[in-house]
Amino acid sequence: MTIIGINQGLLTSWYGARVTNATIGTSNYAQAASASRKTDDVAAPWEIGSSQLQTLEEMRRRVLGTGQFFLNPDREFSDIDAPADHKKLFSLHQGLKRLAALAEEAREKSTNQVRRDFLEKAFVKGLSQMGDFFDGLDLEELTLLKGEELRKLESEVAISRGLSQFKTGTIHKGAFDAEVASLTGDVQFTISVKKSGVTTDVQINLADMGAQTRNLDNITAHINAELEAAGMVTRFERTKIGEENDVGVIPGDNFGFLIKGVSTEQISFSAPAAEPALYFAGTSGINETAGGQIVKLTDLASGDPTTGYSTRFSADATESEVAVVGGEEGETRTKLEDNPLEIMDTVSTGDGGIYVVGKTTASTDGQVLKGEQDLVLAKYDSTGKRVWSRVLGAADSAEGASVAVDANGNVVVAGKVSGGLGDSTDIGGSDSIAVKYNAAGVEQWTQRFGGTGDDNATAVAVADDGTVYVAGKAASGFGGEAHAGGLSDGYIRAIGADGTSLWTRRIGDVGDETISAIAIADDGNLLVASNEGGSAVLRKFDAADSTSAAIWEQNLGDLDTGSIGGIAVEGSDIYLTGAAGGAFAPSAPVGAHNGGVRDAFLVKFTDGASATIDYTTFVGSAEDDGASAIQVLNGKVYIAGKTLGGINGDTLNGERDAFAAQIDGATGALDWSHQISGRNGLAAAAGIAVSASDDSVLDALGLPSGTVTYSDSRVIADRSSAREDDYFYVSVNGGRRKKISLDGDDTIRSLTFKINAALVLDGTADVRRSSEGDMLRIKAAEGSTIELFAGADGRDLLKSMGLQAGAIVNTGSLLDKDEKTSDAPPLHALDLPPTMTIGSLEDAEKAYEFIETAMSKLQRAYRDITMDPALKALLEGPQAGKQGGPVPAHVSAQLANYQAGLARLSGGSGVNATAYF
């Protein structure tokens, strides 16, 4: 038996004609039929009889071979005679179906994870092509949204409105009026208040309280009396520490101080008997569980340092609703999933606390990423409180590898970037990058450089005059320096304090060379440590130029599968650290290698016309160890890294511990070591910082050393991944697109002014205040449609603000619908989510359902623009039911039959679309 396919379009048109003839006759709507009506002999690609109708398996095989999901409509459908809009919808449908073909296989339980990962890579490529297709989609007959139709739009990014307040951590547990045990001894500190350009030091000595019980209320009363006597408005008070419960009460008996300041008084804290504190930072956990780990050690001179605090720096968790196991039908709970963040380096701020730099794969402190990964920089005070964090705003990927501070308190980070970044040029592969911020986290300049190959900045140092030296490796030539050959060459680039490139120096030959560490020598020249074919080489260069030969050079020999960790300088003493096997022997070691795979090493040099090696020593266990960072202060050398064993008799806390150690700089003898584990038993330190005065009585008071930062910037470019001149477009009721660009000093409020100027009376943009901060909100006026269009890749302000491109629609009240008309084309939303993945069985099932729904909605949009205008006017238009009184019963019945048949056909197309996947 031969099965003959029925063209649904013919039947739909026939039913439409019968309905029209029966009810409308020769009305104006019947005469309004136009060229937008579907041509009877053109079958949509989802209809039986179409030459484009393919199974999912057929489409999957082809797209995995070609990698092309979304094709040029004119080429893909060059053999049919149809309006341009129709071809665009056909191509969009086929692209969605190709994505569905991958999701369909990935959601099968029989698909193994290796295959699913392969499909996911292709799926990600397809999603990128879908984004490009929508960016270039220009339809005349309808408006098609990738996402959902909205009633209002609110930014995911919320920028807090700072108060002049500072809350400490817990400094007392127990009854609020009990004596604070940690504050019963000699407690003296200074509150420096800068007011109207004049700094006043207010001395606080709790001994002046006499016989009073040193509870929190009495202590705050004493401090406030001293501040008042000095004419200051800032005040202290006791406060409970913790999170409020459902009724707004903080449970427990944890107390601290709340400082209530004013914007006209800048306060700083210092203590007379302050000692050095050590910070080491790195990563706790691995892969999806990775998070930044920061540890502060105090009482360094005791031989057994104390942990002042240990804190985790995490990316924002991903929230999702999942079914409650064993719960009622439809019952869900919120599931939080970690996102990786890694710290790669740290440095002392010079005014109490530290900076850390690294990479994050998800939003941090609400800063939505533009790409898959971004560089992240954060500032912490001496109490472990995060003062602020920044992301770079890379469209694809970026990461920070090294950080340094200049004499004026500015911070410079170096690393690499791929893809778009503001108005910088994507040179090719990954490029090196250096970014300078002031102490408040405001970007001063960015320099991106490199060749057509992959380049990576690994180290940065800043001279006393503010000159920035960036070093790393490059796989191709740049800066007037050719590639010497081999896998990579080492390079050094000098950048002026204002961000101007000064010169570039190349180090390398036909082998593989990487500069791993740099430092400023005591005489202002440049120390450079490189790994050249597995050997460690230390050189000193004149910092003034890029052409003169090295002042001196020391080849330390084969690292024996090791690496270079860092350089530290104190006077004429130079210290180099890293990881090395037992064969590494620059000199006879004062501390022998411990026999494991690698040990951390320390080599001391004396600088001069040439360098002399004073000693070599090893720090490690019988397993595998290495140092990745080094600092020196007052003759004591501090290193940090990772170990798989127990150093100096310590016990391994997990599978891999982070460690810090103090070594006597004069002799090379190990004073002490300290190990700490991390999430899942895995930790590694990547950076180390020593602050000369961060160990004091201020710790017991919960107060930070240095200047107190009450609140962060409210500028969008500072508090999000948005960069100056990022933009998006807005269109009202199908009108022309108007560009909304971000100025470098724009706040949420000033951005609303720009949007409102474009909307005029057709909508409003305002600031919505929430507990998280100020959010951008856009609403359409009654009867209006506002469309938002994304900016270019890397410059999209919508993505940076956590806004979705789409339409905001306000149809008004249904009660007066018949009195309103609109000249705007019909609007259809595909309801696709901002992100999809098929990397797991559950995610693949969700993605398949989203795409299937989107395809059905697209088919409905096509029917909307191809339906007979007279029929559409009757069923949906403002004149529906106004053709001269009651309709006779037999006509009503006939109309019902026609409409039922049409509904069956319309519903059937969705079924067919699924059945013929």
mmCIF file of N, CA, C and O in Angstrom, residues 27 65 86 111 162 207 255 286 331 343 381 493 501-502 521 541 561 652 661 712 736 791 808 829 832 886:
data_model
loop_
_atom_site.group_PDB
_atom_site.id
_atom_site.type_symbol
_atom_site.label_atom_id
_atom_site.label_comp_id
_atom_site.label_asym_id
_atom_site.label_seq_id
_atom_site.Cartn_x
_atom_site.Cartn_y
_atom_site.Cartn_z
ATOM 1 N N SER A 27 -15.823 41.130 3.782
ATOM 2 C CA SER A 27 -15.408 42.190 4.717
ATOM 3 C C SER A 27 -14.066 42.771 4.301
ATOM 4 O O SER A 27 -13.364 42.239 3.453
ATOM 5 N N GLY A 65 29.666 15.650 11.412
ATOM 6 C CA GLY A 65 30.678 15.631 10.369
ATOM 7 C C GLY A 65 31.053 17.013 9.874
ATOM 8 O O GLY A 65 32.222 17.314 9.636
ATOM 9 N N HIS A 86 10.305 33.598 5.759
ATOM 10 C CA HIS A 86 9.975 32.184 5.876
ATOM 11 C C HIS A 86 11.238 31.335 5.835
ATOM 12 O O HIS A 86 11.400 30.393 6.620
ATOM 13 N N THR A 111 23.895 5.989 26.622
ATOM 14 C CA THR A 111 25.023 6.785 26.152
ATOM 15 C C THR A 111 26.062 6.915 27.267
ATOM 16 O O THR A 111 25.736 7.373 28.364
ATOM 17 N N GLY A 162 26.574 51.508 49.892
ATOM 18 C CA GLY A 162 27.369 51.359 51.095
ATOM 19 C C GLY A 162 26.970 52.307 52.211
ATOM 20 O O GLY A 162 26.567 53.445 51.983
ATOM 21 N N ALA A 207 43.811 50.332 79.920
ATOM 22 C CA ALA A 207 44.240 50.480 81.319
ATOM 23 C C ALA A 207 43.623 51.723 81.944
ATOM 24 O O ALA A 207 43.450 51.800 83.178
ATOM 25 N N PHE A 255 29.359 37.958 69.882
ATOM 26 C CA PHE A 255 29.292 39.415 69.864
ATOM 27 C C PHE A 255 30.573 40.009 69.279
ATOM 28 O O PHE A 255 31.649 39.408 69.308
ATOM 29 N N ILE A 286 39.662 20.497 44.144
ATOM 30 C CA ILE A 286 40.132 20.308 42.778
ATOM 31 C C ILE A 286 38.943 20.285 41.836
ATOM 32 O O ILE A 286 37.834 19.899 42.223
ATOM 33 N N GLU A 331 7.061 18.841 44.772
ATOM 34 C CA GLU A 331 7.832 19.446 45.841
ATOM 35 C C GLU A 331 9.299 19.526 45.448
ATOM 36 O O GLU A 331 9.902 18.556 44.988
ATOM 37 N N ILE A 343 43.138 30.648 43.357
ATOM 38 C CA ILE A 343 44.061 31.748 43.634
ATOM 39 C C ILE A 343 45.439 31.350 43.139
ATOM 40 O O ILE A 343 45.939 30.261 43.444
ATOM 41 N N ASP A 381 41.224 42.570 54.137
ATOM 42 C CA ASP A 381 41.879 43.286 55.228
ATOM 43 C C ASP A 381 42.554 42.280 56.157
ATOM 44 O O ASP A 381 42.483 41.060 55.948
ATOM 45 N N ARG A 493 58.693 42.576 29.294
ATOM 46 C CA ARG A 493 58.189 43.834 28.741
ATOM 47 C C ARG A 493 58.175 44.877 29.857
ATOM 48 O O ARG A 493 57.679 44.621 30.964
ATOM 49 N N SER A 501 53.932 51.353 26.698
ATOM 50 C CA SER A 501 54.936 50.315 26.481
ATOM 51 C C SER A 501 56.297 50.964 26.239
ATOM 52 O O SER A 501 56.435 51.877 25.417
ATOM 53 N N LEU A 502 57.343 50.482 26.950
ATOM 54 C CA LEU A 502 58.680 51.061 26.855
ATOM 55 C C LEU A 502 59.614 50.203 25.997
ATOM 56 O O LEU A 502 60.250 50.698 25.078
ATOM 57 N N ALA A 521 66.148 44.274 41.898
ATOM 58 C CA ALA A 521 67.333 44.177 42.749
ATOM 59 C C ALA A 521 67.462 45.422 43.615
ATOM 60 O O ALA A 521 66.812 46.449 43.391
ATOM 61 N N PHE A 541 69.757 42.041 34.699
ATOM 62 C CA PHE A 541 69.784 42.942 33.554
ATOM 63 C C PHE A 541 69.692 44.396 34.019
ATOM 64 O O PHE A 541 69.092 44.699 35.056
ATOM 65 N N THR A 561 63.287 17.618 36.751
ATOM 66 C CA THR A 561 61.808 17.626 36.645
ATOM 67 C C THR A 561 61.161 18.674 37.562
ATOM 68 O O THR A 561 59.965 18.593 37.825
ATOM 69 N N LEU A 652 50.825 14.773 57.567
ATOM 70 C CA LEU A 652 50.027 15.097 56.389
ATOM 71 C C LEU A 652 48.553 15.060 56.782
ATOM 72 O O LEU A 652 48.046 14.045 57.242
ATOM 73 N N ALA A 661 56.713 27.794 55.334
ATOM 74 C CA ALA A 661 57.880 27.512 56.175
ATOM 75 C C ALA A 661 58.702 28.772 56.354
ATOM 76 O O ALA A 661 58.732 29.639 55.477
ATOM 77 N N ASP A 712 32.157 49.859 48.995
ATOM 78 C CA ASP A 712 32.802 49.757 47.695
ATOM 79 C C ASP A 712 32.229 50.809 46.739
ATOM 80 O O ASP A 712 31.224 51.467 47.021
ATOM 81 N N ARG A 736 13.318 51.864 15.263
ATOM 82 C CA ARG A 736 14.758 51.734 15.052
ATOM 83 C C ARG A 736 15.459 51.465 16.387
ATOM 84 O O ARG A 736 14.990 51.854 17.465
ATOM 85 N N GLY A 791 24.872 43.759 22.633
ATOM 86 C CA GLY A 791 26.006 44.384 21.971
ATOM 87 C C GLY A 791 26.898 43.330 21.352
ATOM 88 O O GLY A 791 26.642 42.123 21.453
ATOM 89 N N ILE A 808 10.143 43.162 26.423
ATOM 90 C CA ILE A 808 9.307 43.450 27.578
ATOM 91 C C ILE A 808 7.983 43.944 27.026
ATOM 92 O O ILE A 808 7.946 44.931 26.279
ATOM 93 N N ALA A 829 7.893 34.300 21.392
ATOM 94 C CA ALA A 829 9.065 33.984 22.219
ATOM 95 C C ALA A 829 9.294 32.480 22.206
ATOM 96 O O ALA A 829 8.359 31.693 22.386
ATOM 97 N N LEU A 832 13.790 29.896 25.143
ATOM 98 C CA LEU A 832 15.046 29.179 25.359
ATOM 99 C C LEU A 832 15.778 29.797 26.537
ATOM 100 O O LEU A 832 15.826 31.023 26.674
ATOM 101 N N PRO A 886 -26.133 38.659 16.259
ATOM 102 C CA PRO A 886 -25.860 37.259 16.593
ATOM 103 C C PRO A 886 -25.678 36.399 15.345
ATOM 104 O O PRO A 886 -26.341 36.589 14.331
#
